[in-house]
PDB file of C-alpha atoms in Angstrom:
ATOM      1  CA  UNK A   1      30.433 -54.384  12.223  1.00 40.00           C
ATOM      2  CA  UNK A   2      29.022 -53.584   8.501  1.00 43.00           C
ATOM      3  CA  UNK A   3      29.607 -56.463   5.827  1.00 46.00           C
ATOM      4  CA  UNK A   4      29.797 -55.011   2.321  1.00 49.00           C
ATOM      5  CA  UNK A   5      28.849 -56.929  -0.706  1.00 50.00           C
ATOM      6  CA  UNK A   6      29.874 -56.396  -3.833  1.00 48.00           C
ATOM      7  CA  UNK A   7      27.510 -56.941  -6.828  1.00 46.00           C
ATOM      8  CA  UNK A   8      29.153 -60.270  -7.586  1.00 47.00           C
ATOM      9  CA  UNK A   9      28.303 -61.739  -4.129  1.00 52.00           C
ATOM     10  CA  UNK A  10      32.224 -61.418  -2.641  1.00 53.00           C
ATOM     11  CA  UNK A  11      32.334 -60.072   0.994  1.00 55.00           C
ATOM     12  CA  UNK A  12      34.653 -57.153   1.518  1.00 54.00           C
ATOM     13  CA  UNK A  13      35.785 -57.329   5.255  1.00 54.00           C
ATOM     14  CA  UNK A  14      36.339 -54.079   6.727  1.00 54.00           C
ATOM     15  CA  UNK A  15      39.292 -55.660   8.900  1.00 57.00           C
ATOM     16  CA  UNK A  16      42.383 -56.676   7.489  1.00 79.00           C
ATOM     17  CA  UNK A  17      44.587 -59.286   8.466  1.00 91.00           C
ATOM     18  CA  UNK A  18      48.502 -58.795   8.765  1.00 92.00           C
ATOM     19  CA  UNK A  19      49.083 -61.242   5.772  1.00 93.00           C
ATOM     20  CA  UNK A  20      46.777 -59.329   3.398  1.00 92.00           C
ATOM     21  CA  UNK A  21      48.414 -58.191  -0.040  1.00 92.00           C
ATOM     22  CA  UNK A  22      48.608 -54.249  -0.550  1.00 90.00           C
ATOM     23  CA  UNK A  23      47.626 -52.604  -3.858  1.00 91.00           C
ATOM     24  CA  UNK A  24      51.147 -52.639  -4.267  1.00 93.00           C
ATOM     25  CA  UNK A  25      51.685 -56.094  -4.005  1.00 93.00           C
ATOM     26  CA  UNK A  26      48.388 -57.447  -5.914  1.00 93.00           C
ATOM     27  CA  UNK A  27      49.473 -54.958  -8.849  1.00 94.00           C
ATOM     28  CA  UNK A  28      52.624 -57.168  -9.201  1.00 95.00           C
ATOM     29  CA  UNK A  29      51.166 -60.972  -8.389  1.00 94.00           C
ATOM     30  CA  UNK A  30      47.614 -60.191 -10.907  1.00 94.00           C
ATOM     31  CA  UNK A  31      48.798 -60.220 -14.190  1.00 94.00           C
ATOM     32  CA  UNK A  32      50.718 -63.412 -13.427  1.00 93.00           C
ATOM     33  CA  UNK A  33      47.160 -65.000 -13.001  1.00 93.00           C
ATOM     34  CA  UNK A  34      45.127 -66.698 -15.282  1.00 90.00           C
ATOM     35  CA  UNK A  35      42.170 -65.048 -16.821  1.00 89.00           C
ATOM     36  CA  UNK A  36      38.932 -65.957 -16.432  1.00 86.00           C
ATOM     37  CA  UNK A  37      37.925 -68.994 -18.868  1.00 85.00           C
ATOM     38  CA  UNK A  38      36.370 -68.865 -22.370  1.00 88.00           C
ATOM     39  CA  UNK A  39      33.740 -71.335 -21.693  1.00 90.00           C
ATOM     40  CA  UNK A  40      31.083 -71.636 -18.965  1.00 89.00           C
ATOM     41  CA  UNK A  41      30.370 -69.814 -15.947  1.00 89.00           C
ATOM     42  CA  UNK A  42      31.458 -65.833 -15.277  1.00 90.00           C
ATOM     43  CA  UNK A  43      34.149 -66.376 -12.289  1.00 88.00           C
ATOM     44  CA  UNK A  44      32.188 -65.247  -9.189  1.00 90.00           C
ATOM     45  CA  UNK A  45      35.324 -65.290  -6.917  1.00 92.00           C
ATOM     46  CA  UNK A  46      37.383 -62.410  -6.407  1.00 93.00           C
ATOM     47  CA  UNK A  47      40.859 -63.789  -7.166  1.00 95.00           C
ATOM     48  CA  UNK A  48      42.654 -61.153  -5.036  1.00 95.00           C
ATOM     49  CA  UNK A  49      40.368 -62.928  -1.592  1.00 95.00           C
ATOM     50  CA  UNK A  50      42.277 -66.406  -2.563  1.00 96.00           C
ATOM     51  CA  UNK A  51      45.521 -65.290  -2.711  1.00 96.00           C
ATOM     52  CA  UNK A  52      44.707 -63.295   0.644  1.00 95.00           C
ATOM     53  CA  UNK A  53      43.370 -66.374   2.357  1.00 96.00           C
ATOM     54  CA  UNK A  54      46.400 -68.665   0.684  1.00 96.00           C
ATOM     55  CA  UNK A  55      48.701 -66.328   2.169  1.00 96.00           C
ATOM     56  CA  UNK A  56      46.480 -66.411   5.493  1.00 96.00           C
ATOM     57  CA  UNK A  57      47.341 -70.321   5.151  1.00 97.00           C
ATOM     58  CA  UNK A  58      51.096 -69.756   4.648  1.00 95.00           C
ATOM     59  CA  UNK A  59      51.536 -67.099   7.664  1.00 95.00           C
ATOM     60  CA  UNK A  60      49.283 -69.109  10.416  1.00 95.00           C
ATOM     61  CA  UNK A  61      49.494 -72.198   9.558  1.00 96.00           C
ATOM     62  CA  UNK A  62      46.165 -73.170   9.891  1.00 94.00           C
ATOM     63  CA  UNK A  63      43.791 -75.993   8.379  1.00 95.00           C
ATOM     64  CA  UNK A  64      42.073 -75.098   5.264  1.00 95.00           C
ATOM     65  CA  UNK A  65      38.427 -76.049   7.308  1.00 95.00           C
ATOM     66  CA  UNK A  66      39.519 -73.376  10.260  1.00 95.00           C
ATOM     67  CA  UNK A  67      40.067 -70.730   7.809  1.00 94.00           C
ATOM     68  CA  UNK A  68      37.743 -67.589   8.693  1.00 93.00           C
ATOM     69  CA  UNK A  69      34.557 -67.006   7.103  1.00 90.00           C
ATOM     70  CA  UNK A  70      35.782 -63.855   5.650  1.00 88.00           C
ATOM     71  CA  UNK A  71      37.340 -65.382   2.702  1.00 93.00           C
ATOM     72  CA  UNK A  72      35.696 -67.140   0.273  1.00 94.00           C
ATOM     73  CA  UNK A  73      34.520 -71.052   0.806  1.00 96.00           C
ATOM     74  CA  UNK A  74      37.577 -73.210   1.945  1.00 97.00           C
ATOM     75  CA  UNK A  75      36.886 -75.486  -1.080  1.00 97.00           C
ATOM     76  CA  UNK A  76      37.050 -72.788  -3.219  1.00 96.00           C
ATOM     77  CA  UNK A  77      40.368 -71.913  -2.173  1.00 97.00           C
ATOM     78  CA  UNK A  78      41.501 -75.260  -1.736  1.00 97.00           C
ATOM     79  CA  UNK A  79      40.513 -75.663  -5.491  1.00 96.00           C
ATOM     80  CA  UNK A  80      42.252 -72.958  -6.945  1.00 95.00           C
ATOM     81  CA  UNK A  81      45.577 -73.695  -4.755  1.00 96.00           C
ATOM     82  CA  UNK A  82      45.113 -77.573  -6.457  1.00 96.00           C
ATOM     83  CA  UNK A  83      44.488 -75.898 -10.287  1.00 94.00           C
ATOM     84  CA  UNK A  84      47.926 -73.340 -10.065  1.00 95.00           C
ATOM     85  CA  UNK A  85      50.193 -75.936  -8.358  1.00 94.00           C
ATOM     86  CA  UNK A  86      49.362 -78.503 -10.740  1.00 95.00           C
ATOM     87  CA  UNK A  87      49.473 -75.910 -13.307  1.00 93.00           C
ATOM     88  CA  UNK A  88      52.961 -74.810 -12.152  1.00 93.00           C
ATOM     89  CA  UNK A  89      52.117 -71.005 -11.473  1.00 89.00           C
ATOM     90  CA  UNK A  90      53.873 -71.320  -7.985  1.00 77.00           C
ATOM     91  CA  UNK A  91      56.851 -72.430  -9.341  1.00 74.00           C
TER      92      UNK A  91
END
């Protein structure tokens, strides 16, 4: 199976999973996100992957290390999970 890449680096994974948002969905959770930051470093991460692999978390239950390669570095995730909860955008 083809990997595409996207010119920021991101994988795109042909397969979906059943917890995946729809267009539908990310159109709704997005603007509730923060925006990328002023200062340093363009993001790199497509934010839409997180929430995909947060929700992957939620559904199976699975350890942030056994998370599949699709999705973007488990640290990665795991960091952004950290920065909104303490944040409070999950409340």
């Amino acid at each position: 199976m083809k990997r595409l890449t996207s010119p920021y680096g991101c994988r795109h994974r042909p397969v979906r999973y059943a917890s995946d948002l729809t267009d539908r969905e990310w159109g709704l959770i997005s603007p509730c996100l923060p925006g990328p930051r002023r200062l340093g470093r363009p993001r790199s991460t497509d934010l839409r992957e997180v929430v995909n692999a947060l929700l992957y978390i939620a559904t199976t239950g699975c350890q942030w290390r056994m998370m599949p390669r699709d999705f973007p570095p488990f640290t990665t995730v795991q960091s952004y999970f950290y920065e909104w909860r303490a944040t409070g955008l999950w409340g």
